[in-house]
mmCIF file of C-alpha atoms in Angstrom:
data_model
loop_
_atom_site.group_PDB
_atom_site.id
_atom_site.type_symbol
_atom_site.label_atom_id
_atom_site.label_comp_id
_atom_site.label_asym_id
_atom_site.label_seq_id
_atom_site.Cartn_x
_atom_site.Cartn_y
_atom_site.Cartn_z
ATOM 1 C CA UNK A 20 -20.100 -23.188 9.204
ATOM 2 C CA UNK A 21 -19.556 -24.741 5.814
ATOM 3 C CA UNK A 22 -15.974 -25.488 5.354
ATOM 4 C CA UNK A 23 -16.369 -25.931 1.628
ATOM 5 C CA UNK A 24 -15.141 -22.870 -0.224
ATOM 6 C CA UNK A 25 -16.761 -23.517 -3.440
ATOM 7 C CA UNK A 26 -20.453 -21.984 -3.921
ATOM 8 C CA UNK A 27 -23.482 -23.977 -5.071
ATOM 9 C CA UNK A 28 -23.979 -24.128 -8.905
ATOM 10 C CA UNK A 29 -27.597 -22.297 -8.427
ATOM 11 C CA UNK A 30 -25.902 -19.399 -6.883
ATOM 12 C CA UNK A 31 -26.150 -16.187 -8.991
ATOM 13 C CA UNK A 32 -23.139 -15.190 -11.460
ATOM 14 C CA UNK A 33 -22.471 -12.366 -9.193
ATOM 15 C CA UNK A 34 -22.329 -14.102 -6.025
ATOM 16 C CA UNK A 35 -20.167 -16.722 -7.823
ATOM 17 C CA UNK A 36 -17.693 -14.168 -8.910
ATOM 18 C CA UNK A 37 -17.865 -12.369 -5.596
ATOM 19 C CA UNK A 38 -18.267 -14.512 -2.627
ATOM 20 C CA UNK A 39 -18.630 -12.836 0.856
ATOM 21 C CA UNK A 40 -15.391 -14.001 2.158
ATOM 22 C CA UNK A 41 -13.553 -12.395 -0.758
ATOM 23 C CA UNK A 42 -15.282 -9.280 -0.136
ATOM 24 C CA UNK A 43 -14.258 -9.403 3.676
ATOM 25 C CA UNK A 44 -10.572 -10.109 2.661
ATOM 26 C CA UNK A 45 -10.639 -7.192 0.474
ATOM 27 C CA UNK A 46 -12.332 -5.069 3.048
ATOM 28 C CA UNK A 47 -9.256 -6.291 5.428
ATOM 29 C CA UNK A 48 -6.594 -5.168 3.014
ATOM 30 C CA UNK A 49 -8.535 -1.912 2.514
ATOM 31 C CA UNK A 50 -8.415 -1.249 6.285
ATOM 32 C CA UNK A 51 -4.926 -1.717 6.669
ATOM 33 C CA UNK A 52 -3.753 0.290 3.776
ATOM 34 C CA UNK A 53 -6.139 3.165 4.937
ATOM 35 C CA UNK A 54 -4.640 3.057 8.364
ATOM 36 C CA UNK A 55 -0.959 3.196 7.070
ATOM 37 C CA UNK A 56 -1.815 6.126 5.100
ATOM 38 C CA UNK A 57 -4.276 7.994 7.244
ATOM 39 C CA UNK A 58 -1.561 10.191 8.579
ATOM 40 C CA UNK A 59 -1.160 11.757 5.357
ATOM 41 C CA UNK A 60 -4.525 13.670 5.531
ATOM 42 C CA UNK A 61 -4.063 14.635 9.035
ATOM 43 C CA UNK A 62 -0.483 15.401 9.606
ATOM 44 C CA UNK A 63 -0.528 19.239 10.299
ATOM 45 C CA UNK A 64 -3.119 18.759 13.070
ATOM 46 C CA UNK A 65 -1.034 16.207 14.685
ATOM 47 C CA UNK A 66 1.695 18.211 14.532
ATOM 48 C CA UNK A 67 -0.166 21.122 16.077
ATOM 49 C CA UNK A 68 -1.843 19.354 18.850
ATOM 50 C CA UNK A 69 1.059 17.354 20.148
ATOM 51 C CA UNK A 70 3.669 20.397 19.614
ATOM 52 C CA UNK A 71 5.879 18.319 17.195
ATOM 53 C CA UNK A 72 7.466 18.954 13.747
ATOM 54 C CA UNK A 73 5.619 18.043 10.698
ATOM 55 C CA UNK A 74 8.336 16.210 9.591
ATOM 56 C CA UNK A 75 8.604 13.936 12.749
ATOM 57 C CA UNK A 76 4.565 13.433 12.191
ATOM 58 C CA UNK A 77 5.482 11.812 8.959
ATOM 59 C CA UNK A 78 7.640 9.037 10.753
ATOM 60 C CA UNK A 79 4.179 7.731 11.877
ATOM 61 C CA UNK A 80 3.829 6.300 8.243
ATOM 62 C CA UNK A 81 7.542 5.453 8.242
ATOM 63 C CA UNK A 82 7.264 3.398 11.519
ATOM 64 C CA UNK A 83 4.012 1.612 10.543
ATOM 65 C CA UNK A 84 5.490 0.586 7.215
ATOM 66 C CA UNK A 85 9.070 -0.534 8.497
ATOM 67 C CA UNK A 86 7.570 -2.687 11.219
ATOM 68 C CA UNK A 87 5.375 -4.391 8.837
ATOM 69 C CA UNK A 88 8.006 -5.009 6.329
ATOM 70 C CA UNK A 89 10.196 -6.693 8.981
ATOM 71 C CA UNK A 90 7.346 -8.518 11.010
ATOM 72 C CA UNK A 91 5.297 -9.913 7.868
ATOM 73 C CA UNK A 92 7.750 -12.509 6.676
ATOM 74 C CA UNK A 93 8.464 -13.456 10.256
ATOM 75 C CA UNK A 94 4.819 -13.800 11.035
ATOM 76 C CA UNK A 95 4.056 -15.659 8.024
ATOM 77 C CA UNK A 96 6.360 -18.285 8.987
ATOM 78 C CA UNK A 97 5.508 -18.342 12.589
ATOM 79 C CA UNK A 98 1.538 -18.519 12.077
ATOM 80 C CA UNK A 99 1.808 -20.941 9.147
ATOM 81 C CA UNK A 100 0.272 -23.804 10.853
ATOM 82 C CA UNK A 101 -2.272 -21.405 13.042
ATOM 83 C CA UNK A 102 -5.927 -21.574 12.331
ATOM 84 C CA UNK A 103 -6.841 -18.420 10.230
ATOM 85 C CA UNK A 104 -10.132 -17.742 11.734
ATOM 86 C CA UNK A 105 -8.896 -17.093 15.569
ATOM 87 C CA UNK A 106 -5.650 -15.620 14.536
ATOM 88 C CA UNK A 107 -7.329 -13.003 12.350
ATOM 89 C CA UNK A 108 -9.818 -12.482 15.213
ATOM 90 C CA UNK A 109 -7.279 -11.706 17.721
ATOM 91 C CA UNK A 110 -4.983 -9.638 15.580
ATOM 92 C CA UNK A 111 -7.799 -7.412 14.327
ATOM 93 C CA UNK A 112 -8.949 -7.158 17.883
ATOM 94 C CA UNK A 113 -5.495 -5.717 18.847
ATOM 95 C CA UNK A 114 -5.555 -3.336 15.592
ATOM 96 C CA UNK A 115 -8.883 -1.814 16.232
ATOM 97 C CA UNK A 116 -8.000 -1.435 20.123
ATOM 98 C CA UNK A 117 -4.780 0.226 19.336
ATOM 99 C CA UNK A 118 -6.451 2.864 16.993
ATOM 100 C CA UNK A 119 -9.150 3.418 19.206
ATOM 101 C CA UNK A 120 -6.646 4.052 22.064
ATOM 102 C CA UNK A 121 -4.726 6.747 19.633
ATOM 103 C CA UNK A 122 -7.206 9.732 20.360
ATOM 104 C CA UNK A 123 -6.961 9.277 24.085
ATOM 105 C CA UNK A 124 -3.072 9.838 24.024
ATOM 106 C CA UNK A 125 -1.348 13.421 24.587
ATOM 107 C CA UNK A 126 2.208 11.987 23.900
ATOM 108 C CA UNK A 127 3.652 11.813 20.538
ATOM 109 C CA UNK A 128 5.770 8.752 21.922
ATOM 110 C CA UNK A 129 2.583 6.956 23.062
ATOM 111 C CA UNK A 130 0.990 7.393 19.505
ATOM 112 C CA UNK A 131 4.273 6.028 18.065
ATOM 113 C CA UNK A 132 4.069 3.027 20.234
ATOM 114 C CA UNK A 133 0.236 2.545 19.248
ATOM 115 C CA UNK A 134 1.270 2.673 15.521
ATOM 116 C CA UNK A 135 3.848 -0.012 16.228
ATOM 117 C CA UNK A 136 1.278 -2.276 17.767
ATOM 118 C CA UNK A 137 -1.416 -1.535 15.019
ATOM 119 C CA UNK A 138 1.520 -2.554 12.317
ATOM 120 C CA UNK A 139 2.400 -5.677 14.267
ATOM 121 C CA UNK A 140 -1.370 -6.916 13.982
ATOM 122 C CA UNK A 141 -1.611 -6.015 10.272
ATOM 123 C CA UNK A 142 1.790 -7.974 9.693
ATOM 124 C CA UNK A 143 0.114 -10.958 11.183
ATOM 125 C CA UNK A 144 -3.292 -10.810 9.147
ATOM 126 C CA UNK A 145 -2.197 -9.478 5.989
ATOM 127 C CA UNK A 146 0.130 -12.506 4.595
ATOM 128 C CA UNK A 147 -2.352 -14.872 5.894
ATOM 129 C CA UNK A 148 -5.321 -12.893 4.104
ATOM 130 C CA UNK A 149 -3.643 -13.041 0.982
ATOM 131 C CA UNK A 150 -2.690 -16.844 1.538
ATOM 132 C CA UNK A 151 -6.529 -17.602 2.301
ATOM 133 C CA UNK A 152 -7.642 -15.896 -0.866
ATOM 134 C CA UNK A 153 -5.438 -18.139 -3.104
ATOM 135 C CA UNK A 154 -6.255 -21.138 -1.058
ATOM 136 C CA UNK A 155 -10.034 -20.613 -1.367
ATOM 137 C CA UNK A 156 -10.084 -19.452 -4.732
ATOM 138 C CA UNK A 157 -11.220 -21.878 -7.596
ATOM 139 C CA UNK A 158 -8.233 -22.508 -9.539
ATOM 140 C CA UNK A 159 -9.500 -20.980 -12.703
ATOM 141 C CA UNK A 160 -10.390 -17.656 -10.771
ATOM 142 C CA UNK A 161 -7.190 -17.638 -8.461
ATOM 143 C CA UNK A 162 -5.775 -14.678 -10.307
ATOM 144 C CA UNK A 163 -8.959 -12.688 -10.290
ATOM 145 C CA UNK A 164 -9.589 -13.237 -6.699
ATOM 146 C CA UNK A 165 -6.216 -12.298 -5.759
ATOM 147 C CA UNK A 166 -6.655 -9.053 -7.960
ATOM 148 C CA UNK A 167 -9.662 -8.078 -6.022
ATOM 149 C CA UNK A 168 -7.952 -8.703 -2.632
ATOM 150 C CA UNK A 169 -5.209 -6.368 -3.784
ATOM 151 C CA UNK A 170 -7.627 -3.864 -4.990
ATOM 152 C CA UNK A 171 -8.181 -3.078 -1.506
ATOM 153 C CA UNK A 172 -4.798 -1.642 -1.303
ATOM 154 C CA UNK A 173 -5.326 0.689 -4.072
ATOM 155 C CA UNK A 174 -8.850 1.533 -3.085
ATOM 156 C CA UNK A 175 -7.756 2.780 0.050
ATOM 157 C CA UNK A 176 -6.381 6.237 -1.681
ATOM 158 C CA UNK A 177 -9.768 6.678 -3.633
ATOM 159 C CA UNK A 178 -12.051 5.985 -0.483
ATOM 160 C CA UNK A 179 -10.158 5.424 3.051
ATOM 161 C CA UNK A 180 -7.517 8.411 2.939
ATOM 162 C CA UNK A 181 -10.229 10.824 1.897
ATOM 163 C CA UNK A 182 -12.705 9.605 4.465
ATOM 164 C CA UNK A 183 -9.754 9.895 7.320
ATOM 165 C CA UNK A 184 -8.949 13.229 5.916
ATOM 166 C CA UNK A 185 -12.599 14.556 6.239
ATOM 167 C CA UNK A 186 -13.170 12.975 9.507
ATOM 168 C CA UNK A 187 -10.049 14.829 10.811
ATOM 169 C CA UNK A 188 -11.655 18.101 9.262
ATOM 170 C CA UNK A 189 -14.747 17.615 11.334
ATOM 171 C CA UNK A 190 -13.492 15.846 14.537
ATOM 172 C CA UNK A 191 -9.710 16.638 14.527
ATOM 173 C CA UNK A 192 -7.018 14.196 13.675
ATOM 174 C CA UNK A 193 -8.339 11.952 16.540
ATOM 175 C CA UNK A 194 -11.375 11.288 14.215
ATOM 176 C CA UNK A 195 -9.196 9.850 11.600
ATOM 177 C CA UNK A 196 -7.910 7.041 14.005
ATOM 178 C CA UNK A 197 -11.430 6.280 15.284
ATOM 179 C CA UNK A 198 -12.233 5.750 11.874
ATOM 180 C CA UNK A 199 -9.266 3.239 11.453
ATOM 181 C CA UNK A 200 -10.603 1.471 14.633
ATOM 182 C CA UNK A 201 -14.079 1.342 13.027
ATOM 183 C CA UNK A 202 -12.600 -0.173 9.899
ATOM 184 C CA UNK A 203 -10.888 -2.810 12.244
ATOM 185 C CA UNK A 204 -13.942 -3.749 13.561
ATOM 186 C CA UNK A 205 -15.861 -3.920 10.353
ATOM 187 C CA UNK A 206 -13.165 -6.331 8.927
ATOM 188 C CA UNK A 207 -13.367 -8.456 12.061
ATOM 189 C CA UNK A 208 -17.229 -8.657 11.527
ATOM 190 C CA UNK A 209 -17.039 -9.474 7.899
ATOM 191 C CA UNK A 210 -14.386 -12.039 8.422
ATOM 192 C CA UNK A 211 -16.109 -13.845 11.378
ATOM 193 C CA UNK A 212 -19.283 -13.969 9.382
ATOM 194 C CA UNK A 213 -18.131 -15.262 6.095
ATOM 195 C CA UNK A 214 -14.632 -16.686 6.064
ATOM 196 C CA UNK A 215 -14.309 -20.498 6.010
ATOM 197 C CA UNK A 216 -11.303 -22.082 7.533
ATOM 198 C CA UNK A 217 -9.019 -22.340 4.484
ATOM 199 C CA UNK A 218 -6.477 -25.357 3.771
ATOM 200 C CA UNK A 219 -3.015 -24.537 4.598
ATOM 201 C CA UNK A 220 -0.133 -25.884 2.666
ATOM 202 C CA UNK A 221 3.385 -27.037 3.976
ATOM 203 C CA UNK A 222 4.853 -24.132 5.877
ATOM 204 C CA UNK A 223 8.198 -22.741 4.474
ATOM 205 C CA UNK A 224 11.001 -21.780 6.657
ATOM 206 C CA UNK A 225 12.216 -18.084 6.872
ATOM 207 C CA UNK A 226 15.399 -19.169 4.847
ATOM 208 C CA UNK A 227 13.218 -20.557 2.179
ATOM 209 C CA UNK A 228 11.314 -17.362 1.818
ATOM 210 C CA UNK A 229 14.410 -15.384 1.719
ATOM 211 C CA UNK A 230 16.060 -17.737 -0.739
ATOM 212 C CA UNK A 231 15.665 -15.610 -3.920
ATOM 213 C CA UNK A 232 17.665 -12.783 -2.540
ATOM 214 C CA UNK A 233 20.701 -14.760 -3.392
ATOM 215 C CA UNK A 234 20.036 -14.057 -6.927
ATOM 216 C CA UNK A 235 21.463 -11.084 -8.085
ATOM 217 C CA UNK A 236 18.965 -9.979 -10.707
ATOM 218 C CA UNK A 237 16.035 -10.816 -8.046
ATOM 219 C CA UNK A 238 17.589 -8.490 -5.738
ATOM 220 C CA UNK A 239 17.999 -5.760 -7.991
ATOM 221 C CA UNK A 240 14.622 -6.215 -9.440
ATOM 222 C CA UNK A 241 13.207 -5.847 -5.655
ATOM 223 C CA UNK A 242 15.087 -2.844 -5.276
ATOM 224 C CA UNK A 243 13.283 -0.993 -8.234
ATOM 225 C CA UNK A 244 9.790 -1.078 -6.785
ATOM 226 C CA UNK A 245 10.949 -0.162 -3.476
ATOM 227 C CA UNK A 246 12.959 3.062 -4.853
ATOM 228 C CA UNK A 247 9.896 3.679 -7.132
ATOM 229 C CA UNK A 248 7.445 3.524 -4.148
ATOM 230 C CA UNK A 249 10.062 5.669 -1.979
ATOM 231 C CA UNK A 250 9.688 8.610 -4.561
ATOM 232 C CA UNK A 251 5.944 8.388 -4.496
ATOM 233 C CA UNK A 252 5.748 8.391 -0.523
ATOM 234 C CA UNK A 253 8.153 11.422 -0.308
ATOM 235 C CA UNK A 254 5.364 13.492 -1.772
ATOM 236 C CA UNK A 255 2.341 11.512 -0.621
ATOM 237 C CA UNK A 256 3.231 11.296 3.192
ATOM 238 C CA UNK A 257 3.587 15.252 3.196
ATOM 239 C CA UNK A 258 0.954 16.160 0.553
ATOM 240 C CA UNK A 259 -1.132 18.190 3.085
ATOM 241 C CA UNK A 260 1.829 20.168 3.836
ATOM 242 C CA UNK A 261 2.929 20.246 0.292
ATOM 243 C CA UNK A 262 -0.533 21.699 -0.949
ATOM 244 C CA UNK A 263 -1.141 23.822 1.894
ATOM 245 C CA UNK A 264 2.048 25.784 1.107
ATOM 246 C CA UNK A 265 1.678 25.440 -2.759
ATOM 247 C CA UNK A 266 -1.938 26.304 -3.389
ATOM 248 C CA UNK A 267 -3.443 26.878 0.060
ATOM 249 C CA UNK A 268 -5.577 23.733 0.060
ATOM 250 C CA UNK A 269 -6.963 22.817 3.525
ATOM 251 C CA UNK A 270 -8.320 19.601 4.913
ATOM 252 C CA UNK A 271 -11.611 19.573 2.905
ATOM 253 C CA UNK A 272 -9.957 20.353 -0.204
ATOM 254 C CA UNK A 273 -7.381 17.759 0.449
ATOM 255 C CA UNK A 274 -9.996 14.994 0.949
ATOM 256 C CA UNK A 275 -11.303 15.817 -2.728
ATOM 257 C CA UNK A 276 -7.658 15.641 -4.101
ATOM 258 C CA UNK A 277 -7.411 12.344 -2.646
ATOM 259 C CA UNK A 278 -10.620 11.000 -4.329
ATOM 260 C CA UNK A 279 -9.539 12.344 -7.406
ATOM 261 C CA UNK A 280 -6.110 11.064 -7.193
ATOM 262 C CA UNK A 281 -7.558 7.574 -6.375
ATOM 263 C CA UNK A 282 -9.860 7.514 -9.392
ATOM 264 C CA UNK A 283 -6.528 8.396 -11.370
ATOM 265 C CA UNK A 284 -4.621 5.793 -9.635
ATOM 266 C CA UNK A 285 -6.861 3.113 -10.391
ATOM 267 C CA UNK A 286 -7.126 3.921 -13.926
ATOM 268 C CA UNK A 287 -3.122 3.913 -13.929
ATOM 269 C CA UNK A 288 -2.965 0.626 -12.397
ATOM 270 C CA UNK A 289 -5.590 -0.923 -14.926
ATOM 271 C CA UNK A 290 -3.327 0.236 -17.716
ATOM 272 C CA UNK A 291 0.028 -0.430 -16.595
ATOM 273 C CA UNK A 292 -0.608 -4.311 -16.752
ATOM 274 C CA UNK A 293 -2.092 -4.266 -20.105
ATOM 275 C CA UNK A 294 0.616 -2.161 -21.244
ATOM 276 C CA UNK A 295 3.221 -4.281 -19.896
ATOM 277 C CA UNK A 296 1.707 -7.386 -21.852
ATOM 278 C CA UNK A 297 1.477 -5.363 -25.017
ATOM 279 C CA UNK A 298 4.785 -3.520 -25.210
ATOM 280 C CA UNK A 299 6.870 -5.303 -22.638
ATOM 281 C CA UNK A 300 7.749 -4.860 -18.980
ATOM 282 C CA UNK A 301 10.600 -2.792 -19.497
ATOM 283 C CA UNK A 302 9.256 -0.354 -21.951
ATOM 284 C CA UNK A 303 5.858 0.072 -19.666
ATOM 285 C CA UNK A 304 8.226 0.890 -16.671
ATOM 286 C CA UNK A 305 10.374 3.248 -18.781
ATOM 287 C CA UNK A 306 6.923 5.088 -19.603
ATOM 288 C CA UNK A 307 5.774 5.018 -15.968
ATOM 289 C CA UNK A 308 8.811 6.027 -14.306
ATOM 290 C CA UNK A 309 9.445 8.686 -17.101
ATOM 291 C CA UNK A 310 6.047 10.247 -16.791
ATOM 292 C CA UNK A 311 6.119 10.271 -12.914
ATOM 293 C CA UNK A 312 9.482 12.271 -13.151
ATOM 294 C CA UNK A 313 8.133 14.508 -16.034
ATOM 295 C CA UNK A 314 5.214 15.328 -13.616
ATOM 296 C CA UNK A 315 7.095 16.113 -10.570
ATOM 297 C CA UNK A 316 9.320 18.424 -12.621
ATOM 298 C CA UNK A 317 5.877 20.206 -13.636
ATOM 299 C CA UNK A 318 5.274 20.647 -9.808
ATOM 300 C CA UNK A 319 8.727 22.153 -9.364
ATOM 301 C CA UNK A 320 7.794 24.632 -11.823
ATOM 302 C CA UNK A 321 4.696 25.544 -10.232
ATOM 303 C CA UNK A 322 6.393 26.336 -6.812
ATOM 304 C CA UNK A 323 7.391 29.967 -8.072
ATOM 305 C CA UNK A 324 3.617 30.718 -8.623
ATOM 306 C CA UNK A 325 2.508 30.405 -5.065
ATOM 307 C CA UNK A 326 -0.421 30.375 -4.672
ATOM 308 C CA UNK A 327 -0.463 28.236 -7.664
ATOM 309 C CA UNK A 328 -3.796 28.059 -9.343
ATOM 310 C CA UNK A 329 -5.919 24.708 -8.956
ATOM 311 C CA UNK A 330 -6.454 24.450 -12.706
ATOM 312 C CA UNK A 331 -2.702 23.980 -12.990
ATOM 313 C CA UNK A 332 -1.986 21.921 -10.030
ATOM 314 C CA UNK A 333 -5.012 19.268 -9.947
ATOM 315 C CA UNK A 334 -4.324 17.888 -13.407
ATOM 316 C CA UNK A 335 -0.504 17.316 -12.608
ATOM 317 C CA UNK A 336 -1.467 15.668 -9.389
ATOM 318 C CA UNK A 337 -3.993 13.346 -11.377
ATOM 319 C CA UNK A 338 -1.049 12.446 -13.886
ATOM 320 C CA UNK A 339 1.256 11.677 -10.696
ATOM 321 C CA UNK A 340 -1.071 9.192 -9.272
ATOM 322 C CA UNK A 341 -1.981 7.297 -12.590
ATOM 323 C CA UNK A 342 2.020 7.040 -13.261
ATOM 324 C CA UNK A 343 2.619 6.201 -9.699
ATOM 325 C CA UNK A 344 0.056 3.292 -10.064
ATOM 326 C CA UNK A 345 0.979 2.490 -13.694
ATOM 327 C CA UNK A 346 4.410 0.927 -12.451
ATOM 328 C CA UNK A 347 3.499 -1.747 -9.897
ATOM 329 C CA UNK A 348 1.708 -4.053 -12.232
ATOM 330 C CA UNK A 349 4.517 -3.815 -14.827
ATOM 331 C CA UNK A 350 7.045 -4.163 -12.160
ATOM 332 C CA UNK A 351 5.353 -7.163 -10.764
ATOM 333 C CA UNK A 352 5.249 -8.971 -14.261
ATOM 334 C CA UNK A 353 9.046 -8.167 -14.706
ATOM 335 C CA UNK A 354 9.715 -9.785 -11.339
ATOM 336 C CA UNK A 355 7.848 -12.799 -11.942
ATOM 337 C CA UNK A 356 9.741 -13.416 -15.383
ATOM 338 C CA UNK A 357 13.015 -12.827 -13.428
ATOM 339 C CA UNK A 358 11.982 -15.146 -10.400
ATOM 340 C CA UNK A 359 10.822 -18.204 -12.764
ATOM 341 C CA UNK A 360 9.722 -21.078 -10.376
ATOM 342 C CA UNK A 361 10.427 -18.861 -7.294
ATOM 343 C CA UNK A 362 7.763 -16.435 -8.093
ATOM 344 C CA UNK A 363 5.658 -17.140 -5.171
ATOM 345 C CA UNK A 364 8.427 -16.380 -2.790
ATOM 346 C CA UNK A 365 9.459 -13.441 -4.773
ATOM 347 C CA UNK A 366 6.236 -11.892 -4.777
ATOM 348 C CA UNK A 367 6.068 -12.190 -1.046
ATOM 349 C CA UNK A 368 9.473 -10.592 -0.653
ATOM 350 C CA UNK A 369 8.267 -7.792 -3.056
ATOM 351 C CA UNK A 370 5.465 -6.889 -0.407
ATOM 352 C CA UNK A 371 8.165 -6.371 2.182
ATOM 353 C CA UNK A 372 10.348 -4.460 -0.325
ATOM 354 C CA UNK A 373 7.209 -2.020 -0.997
ATOM 355 C CA UNK A 374 6.573 -1.499 2.776
ATOM 356 C CA UNK A 375 10.477 -0.669 2.987
ATOM 357 C CA UNK A 376 9.959 1.951 0.491
ATOM 358 C CA UNK A 377 7.075 3.430 1.987
ATOM 359 C CA UNK A 378 9.055 3.670 5.258
ATOM 360 C CA UNK A 379 12.095 5.058 3.438
ATOM 361 C CA UNK A 380 9.903 7.471 1.554
ATOM 362 C CA UNK A 381 8.447 8.979 4.865
ATOM 363 C CA UNK A 382 11.932 9.080 6.276
ATOM 364 C CA UNK A 383 13.608 10.706 3.283
ATOM 365 C CA UNK A 384 10.689 13.249 2.761
ATOM 366 C CA UNK A 385 10.863 14.200 6.360
ATOM 367 C CA UNK A 386 14.440 15.038 6.202
ATOM 368 C CA UNK A 387 14.095 16.966 2.936
ATOM 369 C CA UNK A 388 11.131 18.887 4.356
ATOM 370 C CA UNK A 389 13.277 19.906 7.495
ATOM 371 C CA UNK A 390 16.457 20.887 5.259
ATOM 372 C CA UNK A 391 14.742 22.430 2.208
ATOM 373 C CA UNK A 392 11.075 23.040 2.763
ATOM 374 C CA UNK A 393 7.889 21.171 1.230
ATOM 375 C CA UNK A 394 8.828 22.883 -2.029
ATOM 376 C CA UNK A 395 11.926 20.412 -2.413
ATOM 377 C CA UNK A 396 9.730 17.138 -2.103
ATOM 378 C CA UNK A 397 8.593 16.823 -5.985
ATOM 379 C CA UNK A 398 12.386 17.228 -7.039
ATOM 380 C CA UNK A 399 13.561 14.435 -4.491
ATOM 381 C CA UNK A 400 10.586 12.200 -5.699
ATOM 382 C CA UNK A 401 11.912 12.794 -9.680
ATOM 383 C CA UNK A 402 15.146 11.929 -8.714
ATOM 384 C CA UNK A 403 14.055 8.689 -7.060
ATOM 385 C CA UNK A 404 12.218 7.765 -10.250
ATOM 386 C CA UNK A 405 15.364 8.160 -12.254
ATOM 387 C CA UNK A 406 17.191 5.857 -9.692
ATOM 388 C CA UNK A 407 14.428 3.359 -10.027
ATOM 389 C CA UNK A 408 14.375 3.244 -13.519
ATOM 390 C CA UNK A 409 18.107 2.382 -13.531
ATOM 391 C CA UNK A 410 17.536 -0.392 -11.302
ATOM 392 C CA UNK A 411 14.832 -1.960 -13.357
ATOM 393 C CA UNK A 412 17.287 -1.518 -16.365
ATOM 394 C CA UNK A 413 20.179 -3.176 -14.439
ATOM 395 C CA UNK A 414 17.772 -5.859 -13.275
ATOM 396 C CA UNK A 415 16.705 -6.587 -16.959
ATOM 397 C CA UNK A 416 20.705 -6.885 -17.934
ATOM 398 C CA UNK A 417 21.460 -9.164 -15.133
ATOM 399 C CA UNK A 418 18.719 -11.359 -15.643
ATOM 400 C CA UNK A 419 19.816 -11.631 -19.464
ATOM 401 C CA UNK A 420 23.253 -12.224 -18.549
ATOM 402 C CA UNK A 421 22.358 -15.198 -16.091
ATOM 403 C CA UNK A 422 19.895 -16.794 -18.733
ATOM 404 C CA UNK A 423 16.881 -15.979 -16.316
ATOM 405 C CA UNK A 424 13.528 -15.942 -17.794
#
């Protein structure tokens, strides 16, 4: 295989901008993000079949995200000098096997254990995939290529989760995990066929990767996105339960909701970054978190109308998704300014912080669901956004007081 990542000058403009290995890496991030959120679309079915509480099933998202958040920085250090192609092959094989095994279990404990295995495999691949994209990209296109790989994460809500939801509607919740396994096989085949062995820079010690945590402004800056994601996942993890209770929406309708919400989320992510450039990250974050909280309060107001009309509920869900995905680009821009020369390490830590937020959102939503029912979830999510906004403001003040960028 040609080890040179640059394409011939005779290649078409489309091929130059979207090489096969870039699409394969994007498919891989799409696969892992889809697998993390698959549970949201089939949560009631798992609860019924395995005879466990719906709040407990939500912890399948929590465990996957928590294991990923803890393991990814360690895996990035341990595997820093390992060749990427055999590493990705081994990890994706384990990931696909874990997903294919999930439909065969009849114990919630075994299902949870397999989710841990899948998360460990994802933690090995995803940091390396992002590093490979940066290493193989032409210098003048590095930002664009990295953005394309990250798009796999957001696109999972548009395509992956609805596909999993519909697979669950047709073949039971087991069908959703079969889809996760098939995506793993597709990612493995695509990477094997297209990915050159990328160059690797000097490895960083784990202490070097964690060094930005010693700066208070950065620590608070990392907490803001984590809490914002926590609020989002409090609702997203249990969306099937919430919409069933609020408006009587079943699995097929839920798949359509995920598609529409994914489209709105992509629009929000595309608008949040330019808004931060134009008006400043602080103002963009105020707009995003404020809009999120207001939409959640709108959903709270819908609860007494059960079954609430879809013409009222669906627009609120679209605004929620747009606001939720508006926040990350502005938060990342603010974090980079706070980090200065430590920007790369800060962004790596931000990935773990976001997955901690995903894990905490699933856990907090489960507690709230058990204690007060699904109708309380939007109120909890609104409160989380207020806390996130306070953390963003605190990070800005600390950064200014310490003379940070």
